[in-house]
Amino acid sequence: MKEFMLLIRNDADSKSSFSPERNEEFLNACKVYIEELIKNGNLVSAQPLVREGKMISGSKGAWKDGPYNESKEVIAGYYHILANNLDEAIEIAKGNPEFAYTETARIEVRPIKMREESTSFVYPKG
């Protein structure tokens, strides 16, 4: 199996209008999704991200930091999954509850590079 990162992107306020009951419903749907990924042997890890932080840029001696988000969209969390190929990873991503509960969700599906071809360097895991 190959490793993929699912980066969950959504408007920062995509769930701000949820009632407490709707929010609980969404969180339960996420729990069911995660449990299904575990049962099928696809989940390595998954975490939501806190909506605050800093974006750093520059180089040694000339660092800048500012708000991490200057647009409406944020990376709300990630799923590190196992799949046979990109198509399977995309199918797994399509089942994410973000799509059922908001209209602004996008999921970036990216293969994880495990090794540098030119140097044979293997990136550490865990």
PDB file of N, CA and C in Angstrom, residues 47-123:
ATOM      1  N   GLN A  47      -6.038  14.156  12.280  1.00  0.00           N
ATOM      2  CA  GLN A  47      -6.112  15.199  13.303  1.00  0.00           C
ATOM      3  C   GLN A  47      -6.784  16.432  12.727  1.00  0.00           C
ATOM      4  N   PRO A  48      -7.668  17.061  13.502  1.00  0.00           N
ATOM      5  CA  PRO A  48      -8.129  18.394  13.106  1.00  0.00           C
ATOM      6  C   PRO A  48      -7.048  19.399  13.494  1.00  0.00           C
ATOM      7  N   LEU A  49      -7.061  20.551  12.856  1.00  0.00           N
ATOM      8  CA  LEU A  49      -6.105  21.604  13.187  1.00  0.00           C
ATOM      9  C   LEU A  49      -6.839  22.776  13.833  1.00  0.00           C
ATOM     10  N   VAL A  50      -6.217  23.367  14.848  1.00  0.00           N
ATOM     11  CA  VAL A  50      -6.756  24.551  15.507  1.00  0.00           C
ATOM     12  C   VAL A  50      -6.721  25.690  14.500  1.00  0.00           C
ATOM     13  N   ARG A  51      -7.692  26.587  14.538  1.00  0.00           N
ATOM     14  CA  ARG A  51      -7.828  27.633  13.529  1.00  0.00           C
ATOM     15  C   ARG A  51      -6.888  28.824  13.731  1.00  0.00           C
ATOM     16  N   GLU A  52      -5.990  28.755  14.688  1.00  0.00           N
ATOM     17  CA  GLU A  52      -5.057  29.856  14.891  1.00  0.00           C
ATOM     18  C   GLU A  52      -3.632  29.365  14.707  1.00  0.00           C
ATOM     19  N   GLY A  53      -2.730  30.272  14.444  1.00  0.00           N
ATOM     20  CA  GLY A  53      -1.333  29.911  14.228  1.00  0.00           C
ATOM     21  C   GLY A  53      -0.612  31.057  13.554  1.00  0.00           C
ATOM     22  N   LYS A  54       0.571  30.804  13.069  1.00  0.00           N
ATOM     23  CA  LYS A  54       1.384  31.812  12.388  1.00  0.00           C
ATOM     24  C   LYS A  54       1.944  31.220  11.108  1.00  0.00           C
ATOM     25  N   MET A  55       2.144  32.054  10.130  1.00  0.00           N
ATOM     26  CA  MET A  55       2.801  31.682   8.877  1.00  0.00           C
ATOM     27  C   MET A  55       4.165  32.346   8.907  1.00  0.00           C
ATOM     28  N   ILE A  56       5.227  31.567   8.757  1.00  0.00           N
ATOM     29  CA  ILE A  56       6.560  32.167   8.718  1.00  0.00           C
ATOM     30  C   ILE A  56       7.104  32.078   7.300  1.00  0.00           C
ATOM     31  N   SER A  57       7.930  33.052   6.964  1.00  0.00           N
ATOM     32  CA  SER A  57       8.562  33.073   5.647  1.00  0.00           C
ATOM     33  C   SER A  57       9.887  33.806   5.779  1.00  0.00           C
ATOM     34  N   GLY A  58      10.666  33.765   4.728  1.00  0.00           N
ATOM     35  CA  GLY A  58      11.946  34.457   4.736  1.00  0.00           C
ATOM     36  C   GLY A  58      13.096  33.479   4.783  1.00  0.00           C
ATOM     37  N   SER A  59      14.177  33.922   5.404  1.00  0.00           N
ATOM     38  CA  SER A  59      15.368  33.085   5.542  1.00  0.00           C
ATOM     39  C   SER A  59      16.124  33.538   6.780  1.00  0.00           C
ATOM     40  N   LYS A  60      17.171  32.815   7.116  1.00  0.00           N
ATOM     41  CA  LYS A  60      17.941  33.106   8.321  1.00  0.00           C
ATOM     42  C   LYS A  60      18.294  34.591   8.400  1.00  0.00           C
ATOM     43  N   GLY A  61      17.931  35.217   9.501  1.00  0.00           N
ATOM     44  CA  GLY A  61      18.221  36.626   9.699  1.00  0.00           C
ATOM     45  C   GLY A  61      17.176  37.567   9.125  1.00  0.00           C
ATOM     46  N   ALA A  62      16.230  37.041   8.355  1.00  0.00           N
ATOM     47  CA  ALA A  62      15.206  37.892   7.739  1.00  0.00           C
ATOM     48  C   ALA A  62      13.824  37.221   7.818  1.00  0.00           C
ATOM     49  N   TRP A  63      13.522  36.644   8.974  1.00  0.00           N
ATOM     50  CA  TRP A  63      12.235  35.960   9.130  1.00  0.00           C
ATOM     51  C   TRP A  63      11.087  36.941   9.253  1.00  0.00           C
ATOM     52  N   LYS A  64       9.967  36.561   8.716  1.00  0.00           N
ATOM     53  CA  LYS A  64       8.718  37.316   8.869  1.00  0.00           C
ATOM     54  C   LYS A  64       7.684  36.340   9.389  1.00  0.00           C
ATOM     55  N   ASP A  65       6.825  36.824  10.248  1.00  0.00           N
ATOM     56  CA  ASP A  65       5.687  35.990  10.621  1.00  0.00           C
ATOM     57  C   ASP A  65       4.447  36.848  10.619  1.00  0.00           C
ATOM     58  N   GLY A  66       3.353  36.215  10.315  1.00  0.00           N
ATOM     59  CA  GLY A  66       2.095  36.925  10.240  1.00  0.00           C
ATOM     60  C   GLY A  66       0.960  35.954  10.429  1.00  0.00           C
ATOM     61  N   PRO A  67      -0.232  36.435  10.220  1.00  0.00           N
ATOM     62  CA  PRO A  67      -1.371  35.531  10.357  1.00  0.00           C
ATOM     63  C   PRO A  67      -1.224  34.390   9.367  1.00  0.00           C
ATOM     64  N   TYR A  68      -1.550  33.192   9.797  1.00  0.00           N
ATOM     65  CA  TYR A  68      -1.376  32.048   8.913  1.00  0.00           C
ATOM     66  C   TYR A  68      -2.392  32.026   7.804  1.00  0.00           C
ATOM     67  N   ASN A  69      -3.449  32.782   7.963  1.00  0.00           N
ATOM     68  CA  ASN A  69      -4.516  32.687   6.986  1.00  0.00           C
ATOM     69  C   ASN A  69      -4.967  34.074   6.559  1.00  0.00           C
ATOM     70  N   GLU A  70      -4.680  34.403   5.328  1.00  0.00           N
ATOM     71  CA  GLU A  70      -5.117  35.689   4.799  1.00  0.00           C
ATOM     72  C   GLU A  70      -6.252  35.518   3.817  1.00  0.00           C
ATOM     73  N   SER A  71      -6.752  34.307   3.677  1.00  0.00           N
ATOM     74  CA  SER A  71      -7.891  34.046   2.809  1.00  0.00           C
ATOM     75  C   SER A  71      -9.006  33.421   3.637  1.00  0.00           C
ATOM     76  N   LYS A  72     -10.135  33.193   3.012  1.00  0.00           N
ATOM     77  CA  LYS A  72     -11.253  32.560   3.711  1.00  0.00           C
ATOM     78  C   LYS A  72     -10.987  31.090   3.985  1.00  0.00           C
ATOM     79  N   GLU A  73     -10.200  30.452   3.131  1.00  0.00           N
ATOM     80  CA  GLU A  73     -10.000  29.013   3.231  1.00  0.00           C
ATOM     81  C   GLU A  73      -8.860  28.665   4.189  1.00  0.00           C
ATOM     82  N   VAL A  74      -9.081  27.613   4.978  1.00  0.00           N
ATOM     83  CA  VAL A  74      -8.045  27.109   5.877  1.00  0.00           C
ATOM     84  C   VAL A  74      -7.893  25.603   5.666  1.00  0.00           C
ATOM     85  N   ILE A  75      -6.749  25.082   6.062  1.00  0.00           N
ATOM     86  CA  ILE A  75      -6.595  23.637   6.148  1.00  0.00           C
ATOM     87  C   ILE A  75      -7.146  23.260   7.516  1.00  0.00           C
ATOM     88  N   ALA A  76      -8.269  22.567   7.510  1.00  0.00           N
ATOM     89  CA  ALA A  76      -8.980  22.262   8.744  1.00  0.00           C
ATOM     90  C   ALA A  76      -8.439  21.020   9.449  1.00  0.00           C
ATOM     91  N   GLY A  77      -7.722  20.186   8.716  1.00  0.00           N
ATOM     92  CA  GLY A  77      -7.180  18.975   9.306  1.00  0.00           C
ATOM     93  C   GLY A  77      -6.589  18.090   8.228  1.00  0.00           C
ATOM     94  N   TYR A  78      -6.182  16.899   8.642  1.00  0.00           N
ATOM     95  CA  TYR A  78      -5.592  15.984   7.678  1.00  0.00           C
ATOM     96  C   TYR A  78      -5.919  14.542   8.034  1.00  0.00           C
ATOM     97  N   TYR A  79      -5.833  13.705   7.042  1.00  0.00           N
ATOM     98  CA  TYR A  79      -5.892  12.259   7.213  1.00  0.00           C
ATOM     99  C   TYR A  79      -4.657  11.701   6.505  1.00  0.00           C
ATOM    100  N   HIS A  80      -3.875  10.915   7.204  1.00  0.00           N
ATOM    101  CA  HIS A  80      -2.742  10.203   6.625  1.00  0.00           C
ATOM    102  C   HIS A  80      -3.261   8.790   6.402  1.00  0.00           C
ATOM    103  N   ILE A  81      -3.378   8.397   5.126  1.00  0.00           N
ATOM    104  CA  ILE A  81      -4.022   7.127   4.809  1.00  0.00           C
ATOM    105  C   ILE A  81      -3.117   6.212   3.980  1.00  0.00           C
ATOM    106  N   LEU A  82      -3.548   4.976   3.898  1.00  0.00           N
ATOM    107  CA  LEU A  82      -2.940   3.982   3.025  1.00  0.00           C
ATOM    108  C   LEU A  82      -3.947   3.627   1.948  1.00  0.00           C
ATOM    109  N   ALA A  83      -3.489   3.540   0.712  1.00  0.00           N
ATOM    110  CA  ALA A  83      -4.340   3.143  -0.409  1.00  0.00           C
ATOM    111  C   ALA A  83      -3.463   2.489  -1.463  1.00  0.00           C
ATOM    112  N   ASN A  84      -4.068   1.698  -2.317  1.00  0.00           N
ATOM    113  CA  ASN A  84      -3.309   1.017  -3.365  1.00  0.00           C
ATOM    114  C   ASN A  84      -2.783   1.977  -4.423  1.00  0.00           C
ATOM    115  N   ASN A  85      -3.542   3.051  -4.687  1.00  0.00           N
ATOM    116  CA  ASN A  85      -3.152   4.003  -5.721  1.00  0.00           C
ATOM    117  C   ASN A  85      -3.913   5.308  -5.521  1.00  0.00           C
ATOM    118  N   LEU A  86      -3.622   6.280  -6.354  1.00  0.00           N
ATOM    119  CA  LEU A  86      -4.248   7.595  -6.235  1.00  0.00           C
ATOM    120  C   LEU A  86      -5.768   7.516  -6.409  1.00  0.00           C
ATOM    121  N   ASP A  87      -6.233   6.705  -7.338  1.00  0.00           N
ATOM    122  CA  ASP A  87      -7.682   6.588  -7.549  1.00  0.00           C
ATOM    123  C   ASP A  87      -8.394   6.079  -6.299  1.00  0.00           C
ATOM    124  N   GLU A  88      -7.806   5.089  -5.630  1.00  0.00           N
ATOM    125  CA  GLU A  88      -8.414   4.586  -4.395  1.00  0.00           C
ATOM    126  C   GLU A  88      -8.387   5.653  -3.303  1.00  0.00           C
ATOM    127  N   ALA A  89      -7.290   6.399  -3.208  1.00  0.00           N
ATOM    128  CA  ALA A  89      -7.193   7.480  -2.215  1.00  0.00           C
ATOM    129  C   ALA A  89      -8.265   8.539  -2.473  1.00  0.00           C
ATOM    130  N   ILE A  90      -8.525   8.834  -3.735  1.00  0.00           N
ATOM    131  CA  ILE A  90      -9.566   9.804  -4.087  1.00  0.00           C
ATOM    132  C   ILE A  90     -10.937   9.282  -3.668  1.00  0.00           C
ATOM    133  N   GLU A  91     -11.202   8.006  -3.895  1.00  0.00           N
ATOM    134  CA  GLU A  91     -12.485   7.417  -3.486  1.00  0.00           C
ATOM    135  C   GLU A  91     -12.657   7.484  -1.971  1.00  0.00           C
ATOM    136  N   ILE A  92     -11.585   7.239  -1.240  1.00  0.00           N
ATOM    137  CA  ILE A  92     -11.636   7.346   0.222  1.00  0.00           C
ATOM    138  C   ILE A  92     -11.947   8.786   0.618  1.00  0.00           C
ATOM    139  N   ALA A  93     -11.311   9.746  -0.027  1.00  0.00           N
ATOM    140  CA  ALA A  93     -11.532  11.163   0.276  1.00  0.00           C
ATOM    141  C   ALA A  93     -12.980  11.580   0.008  1.00  0.00           C
ATOM    142  N   LYS A  94     -13.580  11.033  -1.031  1.00  0.00           N
ATOM    143  CA  LYS A  94     -14.964  11.392  -1.382  1.00  0.00           C
ATOM    144  C   LYS A  94     -15.950  11.030  -0.283  1.00  0.00           C
ATOM    145  N   GLY A  95     -15.600  10.075   0.573  1.00  0.00           N
ATOM    146  CA  GLY A  95     -16.481   9.679   1.669  1.00  0.00           C
ATOM    147  C   GLY A  95     -16.381  10.557   2.897  1.00  0.00           C
ATOM    148  N   ASN A  96     -15.502  11.555   2.871  1.00  0.00           N
ATOM    149  CA  ASN A  96     -15.312  12.411   4.035  1.00  0.00           C
ATOM    150  C   ASN A  96     -16.569  13.218   4.344  1.00  0.00           C
ATOM    151  N   PRO A  97     -16.983  13.274   5.624  1.00  0.00           N
ATOM    152  CA  PRO A  97     -18.189  14.014   6.016  1.00  0.00           C
ATOM    153  C   PRO A  97     -18.182  15.506   5.697  1.00  0.00           C
ATOM    154  N   GLU A  98     -17.020  16.111   5.497  1.00  0.00           N
ATOM    155  CA  GLU A  98     -16.985  17.535   5.144  1.00  0.00           C
ATOM    156  C   GLU A  98     -17.899  17.812   3.951  1.00  0.00           C
ATOM    157  N   PHE A  99     -17.916  16.899   2.989  1.00  0.00           N
ATOM    158  CA  PHE A  99     -18.715  17.110   1.782  1.00  0.00           C
ATOM    159  C   PHE A  99     -20.215  17.051   2.067  1.00  0.00           C
ATOM    160  N   ALA A 100     -20.622  16.237   3.027  1.00  0.00           N
ATOM    161  CA  ALA A 100     -22.039  16.095   3.356  1.00  0.00           C
ATOM    162  C   ALA A 100     -22.563  17.252   4.201  1.00  0.00           C
ATOM    163  N   TYR A 101     -21.668  17.941   4.906  1.00  0.00           N
ATOM    164  CA  TYR A 101     -22.116  18.968   5.852  1.00  0.00           C
ATOM    165  C   TYR A 101     -21.823  20.393   5.416  1.00  0.00           C
ATOM    166  N   THR A 102     -20.976  20.586   4.409  1.00  0.00           N
ATOM    167  CA  THR A 102     -20.684  21.939   3.927  1.00  0.00           C
ATOM    168  C   THR A 102     -20.590  21.923   2.405  1.00  0.00           C
ATOM    169  N   GLU A 103     -20.763  23.077   1.820  1.00  0.00           N
ATOM    170  CA  GLU A 103     -20.669  23.191   0.357  1.00  0.00           C
ATOM    171  C   GLU A 103     -19.332  23.760  -0.097  1.00  0.00           C
ATOM    172  N   THR A 104     -18.467  24.123   0.851  1.00  0.00           N
ATOM    173  CA  THR A 104     -17.216  24.781   0.502  1.00  0.00           C
ATOM    174  C   THR A 104     -15.994  23.878   0.707  1.00  0.00           C
ATOM    175  N   ALA A 105     -16.215  22.628   1.084  1.00  0.00           N
ATOM    176  CA  ALA A 105     -15.099  21.713   1.365  1.00  0.00           C
ATOM    177  C   ALA A 105     -14.357  21.323   0.092  1.00  0.00           C
ATOM    178  N   ARG A 106     -13.050  21.196   0.244  1.00  0.00           N
ATOM    179  CA  ARG A 106     -12.193  20.642  -0.800  1.00  0.00           C
ATOM    180  C   ARG A 106     -11.173  19.771  -0.082  1.00  0.00           C
ATOM    181  N   ILE A 107     -10.805  18.665  -0.711  1.00  0.00           N
ATOM    182  CA  ILE A 107      -9.781  17.806  -0.126  1.00  0.00           C
ATOM    183  C   ILE A 107      -8.667  17.632  -1.145  1.00  0.00           C
ATOM    184  N   GLU A 108      -7.480  17.989  -0.720  1.00  0.00           N
ATOM    185  CA  GLU A 108      -6.299  17.821  -1.551  1.00  0.00           C
ATOM    186  C   GLU A 108      -5.744  16.423  -1.265  1.00  0.00           C
ATOM    187  N   VAL A 109      -5.657  15.589  -2.285  1.00  0.00           N
ATOM    188  CA  VAL A 109      -5.182  14.217  -2.146  1.00  0.00           C
ATOM    189  C   VAL A 109      -3.772  14.164  -2.727  1.00  0.00           C
ATOM    190  N   ARG A 110      -2.784  13.890  -1.869  1.00  0.00           N
ATOM    191  CA  ARG A 110      -1.391  13.946  -2.305  1.00  0.00           C
ATOM    192  C   ARG A 110      -0.648  12.682  -1.891  1.00  0.00           C
ATOM    193  N   PRO A 111       0.057  12.053  -2.836  1.00  0.00           N
ATOM    194  CA  PRO A 111       0.934  10.935  -2.461  1.00  0.00           C
ATOM    195  C   PRO A 111       2.060  11.455  -1.570  1.00  0.00           C
ATOM    196  N   ILE A 112       2.474  10.644  -0.615  1.00  0.00           N
ATOM    197  CA  ILE A 112       3.593  11.010   0.252  1.00  0.00           C
ATOM    198  C   ILE A 112       4.862  10.410  -0.329  1.00  0.00           C
ATOM    199  N   LYS A 113       5.866  11.241  -0.484  1.00  0.00           N
ATOM    200  CA  LYS A 113       7.150  10.772  -1.011  1.00  0.00           C
ATOM    201  C   LYS A 113       7.878  10.056   0.123  1.00  0.00           C
ATOM    202  N   MET A 114       8.198   8.803  -0.112  1.00  0.00           N
ATOM    203  CA  MET A 114       8.838   7.990   0.903  1.00  0.00           C
ATOM    204  C   MET A 114      10.364   7.960   0.736  1.00  0.00           C
ATOM    205  N   ARG A 115      10.816   8.241  -0.487  1.00  0.00           N
ATOM    206  CA  ARG A 115      12.237   8.075  -0.798  1.00  0.00           C
ATOM    207  C   ARG A 115      12.624   9.030  -1.920  1.00  0.00           C
ATOM    208  N   GLU A 116      13.830   9.574  -1.822  1.00  0.00           N
ATOM    209  CA  GLU A 116      14.378  10.404  -2.890  1.00  0.00           C
ATOM    210  C   GLU A 116      15.015   9.486  -3.929  1.00  0.00           C
ATOM    211  N   GLU A 117      14.551   9.574  -5.148  1.00  0.00           N
ATOM    212  CA  GLU A 117      15.075   8.722  -6.211  1.00  0.00           C
ATOM    213  C   GLU A 117      16.555   8.994  -6.486  1.00  0.00           C
ATOM    214  N   SER A 118      16.944  10.265  -6.507  1.00  0.00           N
ATOM    215  CA  SER A 118      18.315  10.616  -6.906  1.00  0.00           C
ATOM    216  C   SER A 118      19.362  10.225  -5.877  1.00  0.00           C
ATOM    217  N   THR A 119      18.993  10.209  -4.581  1.00  0.00           N
ATOM    218  CA  THR A 119      19.975   9.914  -3.541  1.00  0.00           C
ATOM    219  C   THR A 119      19.679   8.631  -2.779  1.00  0.00           C
ATOM    220  N   SER A 120      18.503   8.044  -3.019  1.00  0.00           N
ATOM    221  CA  SER A 120      18.042   6.848  -2.296  1.00  0.00           C
ATOM    222  C   SER A 120      17.801   7.124  -0.811  1.00  0.00           C
ATOM    223  N   PHE A 121      17.754   8.402  -0.418  1.00  0.00           N
ATOM    224  CA  PHE A 121      17.448   8.742   0.971  1.00  0.00           C
ATOM    225  C   PHE A 121      16.013   8.345   1.273  1.00  0.00           C
ATOM    226  N   VAL A 122      15.824   7.595   2.367  1.00  0.00           N
ATOM    227  CA  VAL A 122      14.499   7.181   2.802  1.00  0.00           C
ATOM    228  C   VAL A 122      14.087   8.077   3.958  1.00  0.00           C
ATOM    229  N   TYR A 123      12.939   8.733   3.808  1.00  0.00           N
ATOM    230  CA  TYR A 123      12.456   9.623   4.861  1.00  0.00           C
ATOM    231  C   TYR A 123      11.994   8.811   6.063  1.00  0.00           C
TER     232      TYR A 123
END
